[in-house]
CSV table of C-alpha atoms and ligand atoms in Angstrom, one decimal:
chain,number,residue,atom,x,y,z
A,1,MET,CA,141.0,19.6,-130.9
A,2,ASN,CA,137.3,20.8,-131.2
A,3,ASN,CA,135.5,23.3,-133.3
A,4,LEU,CA,134.4,25.6,-130.7
A,5,ARG,CA,135.5,29.4,-130.4
A,6,PRO,CA,136.7,31.0,-127.8
A,7,ALA,CA,134.5,31.2,-124.5
A,8,LEU,CA,132.6,34.2,-123.5
A,9,GLY,CA,132.1,35.4,-119.9
A,10,ILE,CA,129.0,37.0,-118.7
A,11,PHE,CA,128.7,38.6,-115.4
A,12,GLY,CA,125.1,39.9,-114.8
A,13,GLY,CA,124.2,41.9,-111.7
A,14,THR,CA,122.4,44.9,-110.4
A,15,PHE,CA,125.8,46.9,-109.9
A,16,ASP,CA,124.1,49.6,-107.6
A,17,PRO,CA,127.0,50.4,-107.0
A,18,ILE,CA,129.8,48.2,-108.5
A,19,HIS,CA,132.3,47.5,-106.1
A,20,TYR,CA,135.5,45.6,-105.5
A,21,GLY,CA,133.8,42.3,-104.5
A,22,HIS,CA,132.3,42.4,-108.2
A,23,ILE,CA,135.4,43.2,-110.0
A,24,LYS,CA,138.2,41.3,-108.0
A,25,PRO,CA,136.8,38.0,-107.9
A,26,VAL,CA,135.4,38.0,-111.6
A,27,ILE,CA,138.9,39.1,-113.0
A,28,ASP,CA,140.6,36.2,-110.9
A,29,ALA,CA,138.0,33.5,-111.9
A,30,ALA,CA,138.2,34.5,-115.6
A,31,GLN,CA,141.9,34.0,-115.5
A,32,GLN,CA,141.7,30.5,-113.7
A,33,ALA,CA,138.7,29.5,-116.3
A,34,CYS,CA,141.0,30.8,-119.2
A,35,VAL,CA,138.2,33.2,-120.1
A,36,GLN,CA,139.4,36.0,-122.3
A,37,SER,CA,136.7,38.5,-122.3
A,38,VAL,CA,133.8,39.1,-119.9
A,39,ALA,CA,130.4,41.0,-120.8
A,40,MET,CA,129.2,42.9,-117.6
A,41,VAL,CA,125.4,42.8,-118.0
A,42,PRO,CA,123.7,45.3,-115.7
A,43,CYS,CA,120.1,44.1,-115.4
A,44,HIS,CA,117.0,46.5,-115.6
A,45,ILE,CA,114.7,45.3,-113.0
A,46,PRO,CA,116.3,42.5,-110.8
A,47,VAL,CA,113.9,39.7,-110.1
A,48,HIS,CA,115.5,38.4,-106.8
A,49,LYS,CA,115.3,41.5,-104.9
A,50,ASN,CA,113.3,43.9,-103.1
A,51,HIS,CA,115.6,47.2,-103.6
A,52,VAL,CA,114.3,49.4,-106.5
A,53,PRO,CA,117.8,50.2,-108.2
A,54,SER,CA,119.3,53.5,-109.1
A,55,ALA,CA,118.7,55.1,-112.3
A,56,THR,CA,119.9,53.3,-115.3
A,57,LYS,CA,122.1,56.2,-116.4
A,58,HIS,CA,124.0,56.3,-112.8
A,59,ARG,CA,124.5,52.4,-112.8
A,60,LEU,CA,125.9,52.5,-116.3
A,61,ALA,CA,128.4,55.4,-115.7
A,62,MET,CA,129.8,53.7,-112.6
A,63,LEU,CA,130.3,50.4,-114.2
A,64,ARG,CA,132.1,52.2,-117.0
A,65,LEU,CA,134.3,54.1,-114.7
A,66,ALA,CA,135.1,50.7,-112.7
A,67,ILE,CA,136.0,48.8,-115.6
A,68,GLU,CA,138.1,51.4,-117.4
A,69,GLU,CA,141.5,49.7,-116.2
A,70,TYR,CA,140.3,46.3,-117.3
A,71,PRO,CA,140.5,45.4,-120.9
A,72,GLN,CA,139.2,42.0,-120.5
A,73,LEU,CA,135.8,43.4,-119.1
A,74,TYR,CA,133.3,45.3,-121.4
A,75,ILE,CA,129.3,46.3,-120.9
A,76,ASP,CA,126.6,44.6,-122.6
A,77,GLU,CA,123.6,47.0,-122.3
A,78,ARG,CA,120.7,44.5,-123.7
A,79,GLU,CA,119.3,44.0,-120.1
A,80,ILE,CA,119.3,47.4,-118.9
A,81,HIS,CA,117.4,49.1,-121.9
A,82,ASN,CA,114.8,46.4,-122.1
A,83,SER,CA,111.7,47.4,-120.1
A,84,ALA,CA,110.9,43.8,-119.0
A,85,PRO,CA,112.3,42.1,-115.8
A,86,SER,CA,115.8,40.7,-116.4
A,87,TYR,CA,115.8,37.0,-116.5
A,88,THR,CA,119.1,35.4,-117.1
A,89,ILE,CA,117.4,32.6,-119.5
A,90,HIS,CA,116.3,35.3,-121.9
A,91,THR,CA,119.5,36.9,-122.1
A,92,LEU,CA,121.3,33.6,-122.8
A,93,ARG,CA,119.0,32.4,-125.2
A,94,ALA,CA,119.8,35.8,-127.1
A,95,LEU,CA,123.5,35.3,-126.7
A,96,ARG,CA,123.3,31.7,-128.0
A,97,ALA,CA,121.5,32.6,-131.0
A,98,GLU,CA,124.5,35.3,-131.7
A,99,TYR,CA,127.3,33.1,-130.8
A,100,PRO,CA,126.4,29.5,-131.5
A,101,LYS,CA,129.9,28.0,-131.4
A,102,HIS,CA,131.1,29.9,-128.3
A,103,PRO,CA,131.1,28.4,-124.8
A,104,LEU,CA,129.1,30.9,-122.6
A,105,CYS,CA,130.4,31.1,-119.0
A,106,PHE,CA,128.1,32.7,-116.9
A,107,PHE,CA,130.1,34.2,-113.7
A,108,ILE,CA,128.4,34.2,-110.2
A,109,GLY,CA,129.1,34.4,-106.6
A,110,MET,CA,128.7,31.4,-104.5
A,111,ASP,CA,125.8,33.0,-103.0
A,112,SER,CA,124.0,32.8,-106.2
A,113,LEU,CA,124.8,29.3,-106.8
A,114,HIS,CA,123.1,28.6,-103.6
A,115,SER,CA,120.0,30.1,-105.0
A,116,LEU,CA,120.4,28.7,-108.5
A,117,THR,CA,117.5,26.4,-107.9
A,118,LYS,CA,115.2,29.3,-107.6
A,119,TRP,CA,116.1,31.1,-110.8
A,120,HIS,CA,113.4,31.3,-113.5
A,121,GLU,CA,114.0,28.1,-115.9
A,122,TRP,CA,117.1,27.2,-113.8
A,123,GLN,CA,117.4,23.7,-115.4
A,124,ALA,CA,117.3,25.2,-118.6
A,125,LEU,CA,120.3,27.3,-118.0
A,126,PHE,CA,122.5,24.5,-118.2
A,127,ASP,CA,121.5,24.0,-122.0
A,128,TYR,CA,122.9,27.4,-122.7
A,129,CYS,CA,125.9,28.1,-120.4
A,130,HIS,CA,128.5,27.0,-118.0
A,131,PHE,CA,128.8,28.5,-114.5
A,132,VAL,CA,132.0,29.9,-112.9
A,133,VAL,CA,131.5,30.6,-109.4
A,134,SER,CA,133.7,32.9,-107.2
A,135,CYS,CA,133.9,32.6,-103.4
A,136,ARG,CA,131.8,34.8,-101.3
A,137,PRO,CA,132.2,35.3,-97.5
A,138,GLY,CA,129.4,34.5,-95.0
A,139,ILE,CA,128.0,31.8,-97.0
A,140,GLN,CA,127.1,28.6,-95.5
A,141,LYS,CA,129.1,25.6,-96.0
A,142,SER,CA,126.7,23.0,-96.1
A,143,VAL,CA,124.6,22.9,-99.6
A,144,SER,CA,121.1,21.9,-100.3
A,145,SER,CA,120.7,18.3,-101.5
A,146,GLU,CA,119.3,19.6,-104.7
A,147,LEU,CA,122.6,21.6,-105.3
A,148,GLN,CA,124.8,18.9,-104.0
A,149,GLN,CA,123.1,16.6,-106.8
A,150,LEU,CA,123.5,19.4,-109.3
A,151,LEU,CA,127.4,19.5,-108.4
A,152,ASN,CA,127.8,15.7,-108.4
A,153,THR,CA,126.6,15.8,-111.9
A,154,ARG,CA,127.9,18.9,-113.3
A,155,GLN,CA,131.1,20.2,-111.6
A,156,VAL,CA,134.1,20.1,-113.2
A,157,ILE,CA,137.8,20.7,-111.7
A,158,THR,CA,139.7,21.8,-114.7
A,159,ASN,CA,139.0,24.8,-117.0
A,160,ASN,CA,139.4,22.3,-120.1
A,161,ALA,CA,136.1,21.2,-119.7
A,162,LEU,CA,134.6,24.6,-120.1
A,163,HIS,CA,136.2,25.0,-123.5
A,164,ASN,CA,135.4,21.5,-124.8
A,165,ALA,CA,131.4,21.9,-124.5
A,166,LEU,CA,129.0,24.8,-125.1
A,167,CYS,CA,127.4,24.7,-121.4
A,168,GLY,CA,126.4,22.3,-118.9
A,169,LYS,CA,129.4,22.6,-116.3
A,170,ILE,CA,129.8,24.0,-113.0
A,171,TYR,CA,133.3,25.3,-112.0
A,172,LEU,CA,134.3,26.6,-108.7
A,173,ALA,CA,137.0,29.0,-108.6
A,174,ASP,CA,139.6,29.6,-105.9
A,175,THR,CA,139.1,33.5,-105.3
A,176,PRO,CA,139.8,35.6,-102.5
A,177,GLU,CA,136.8,36.4,-100.1
A,178,LEU,CA,136.0,39.9,-100.2
A,179,ALA,CA,133.2,40.9,-97.5
A,180,ILE,CA,131.6,43.4,-99.6
A,181,SER,CA,128.1,44.0,-101.0
A,182,SER,CA,126.3,46.8,-102.6
A,183,THR,CA,123.4,46.7,-99.7
A,184,ASP,CA,126.2,47.6,-97.5
A,185,ILE,CA,127.8,50.3,-99.2
A,186,ARG,CA,124.5,52.0,-99.7
A,187,GLN,CA,124.0,51.9,-96.0
A,188,ARG,CA,127.5,52.8,-95.1
A,189,ILE,CA,127.2,55.8,-97.5
A,190,GLN,CA,123.8,56.8,-95.9
A,191,LYS,CA,125.4,56.7,-92.3
A,192,GLY,CA,128.8,58.7,-93.6
A,193,LEU,CA,131.0,55.5,-93.0
A,194,PRO,CA,134.1,55.0,-95.2
A,195,THR,CA,133.9,53.1,-98.4
A,196,GLU,CA,137.2,53.6,-99.7
A,197,LYS,CA,138.1,49.8,-99.4
A,198,MET,CA,135.1,48.8,-101.2
A,199,LEU,CA,135.0,51.2,-104.3
A,200,ASN,CA,137.2,52.3,-107.2
A,201,PRO,CA,137.9,55.9,-106.3
A,202,ASN,CA,136.5,57.3,-109.4
A,203,VAL,CA,133.2,55.4,-108.8
A,204,ARG,CA,133.1,57.1,-105.1
A,205,ALA,CA,133.7,60.5,-106.5
A,206,TYR,CA,130.9,59.9,-109.0
A,207,ILE,CA,128.6,58.6,-105.9
A,208,HIS,CA,129.7,61.9,-104.3
A,209,THR,CA,129.1,64.0,-107.0
A,210,HIS,CA,125.3,62.9,-107.8
A,211,LYS,CA,124.5,62.4,-104.3
A,212,LEU,CA,123.6,58.9,-104.7
A,213,TYR,CA,122.4,56.7,-101.8
A,214,GLN,CA,121.8,59.7,-99.3
A,215,ALA,CA,118.9,59.3,-97.2
A,216,SER,CA,116.8,62.2,-98.6
A,217,THR,CA,117.8,61.4,-102.3
A,218,THR,CA,115.0,59.9,-104.7
A,219,PHE,CA,115.6,59.1,-108.2
B,1,ATP,P1,122.9,43.8,-103.4
B,1,ATP,O1,123.7,43.9,-101.9
B,1,ATP,O2,122.4,44.9,-103.6
B,1,ATP,O3,122.2,42.4,-103.5
B,1,ATP,P2,125.5,42.4,-104.4
B,1,ATP,O4,126.6,43.2,-103.9
B,1,ATP,O5,125.1,41.3,-104.1
B,1,ATP,O6,124.1,43.9,-104.3
B,1,ATP,P3,124.8,42.2,-107.3
B,1,ATP,O7,124.7,43.3,-108.4
B,1,ATP,O8,123.3,41.5,-106.7
B,1,ATP,O9,125.6,42.4,-106.2
B,1,ATP,O10,125.7,41.0,-107.6
B,1,ATP,C1,125.8,40.3,-109.1
B,1,ATP,C2,126.7,39.3,-108.8
B,1,ATP,O11,127.8,39.5,-108.2
B,1,ATP,C3,125.8,37.9,-108.1
B,1,ATP,O12,126.7,36.6,-108.5
B,1,ATP,C4,126.9,38.1,-106.8
B,1,ATP,O13,126.9,36.5,-106.0
B,1,ATP,C5,128.1,38.6,-107.2
B,1,ATP,N1,128.9,39.1,-105.9
B,1,ATP,C6,128.6,40.3,-105.5
B,1,ATP,N2,129.7,40.5,-104.2
B,1,ATP,C7,130.4,39.8,-104.3
B,1,ATP,C8,131.4,39.6,-103.5
B,1,ATP,N3,131.8,40.3,-102.3
B,1,ATP,N4,132.3,38.4,-103.8
B,1,ATP,C9,131.8,37.8,-104.7
B,1,ATP,N5,130.7,37.6,-105.6
B,1,ATP,C10,130.0,38.8,-105.4
């Protein structure tokens, strides 16, 4: 027994648009990690991307539609309404202050694990959260020596370890590989290619109604 509270999940992203490659792996990974609720945290200004995201109101509206059927997911709007660039470390510090006794599990895809050592204050992230990692296709199998070292010291095989400590572990979930990305979806919409298998139908309808991602549209 420990005196920790139930673990809280956090899943950050640009979600422009939110797609099945976000939702399905995170639902599976949360189940495997035994995390009952996950905050979806859309970022305001992504710090790792060149793409200028769609308007806040659209990304939020699509997120609301996409999570409707998943009671374990909810939206945390703290980053999207903050005019500063979205650094995960700042969000985690704020969450830790609010939830001092809850393990925090930050959900990422395998591509994000590969680039983790480039994140702002990346080493400090482990003082605030665990990482729960979903599979993502197209990611090289070999890892950098820095990442290998990180895995050697922090990887845990069972989900118990995520609930017995507030932070500091890496858990690799075994999730189905979905070859979906927001970039590809935006390009497909511009070219008039199908997106049915990638997007929730209500999100597709929203994109259509608001004419998002079309070549001549500016927001
Ligand atoms: P973009 O194509 O615009 O870069 P994206 O599809 O990668 O966007 P983000 O919103 O940047 O989506 O991703 C947020 C998080 O979701 C990241 O941790 C990323 O690794 C994860 N993710 C995105 N797509 C997938 C996928 N198909 N499978 C697993 N994880 C994913």
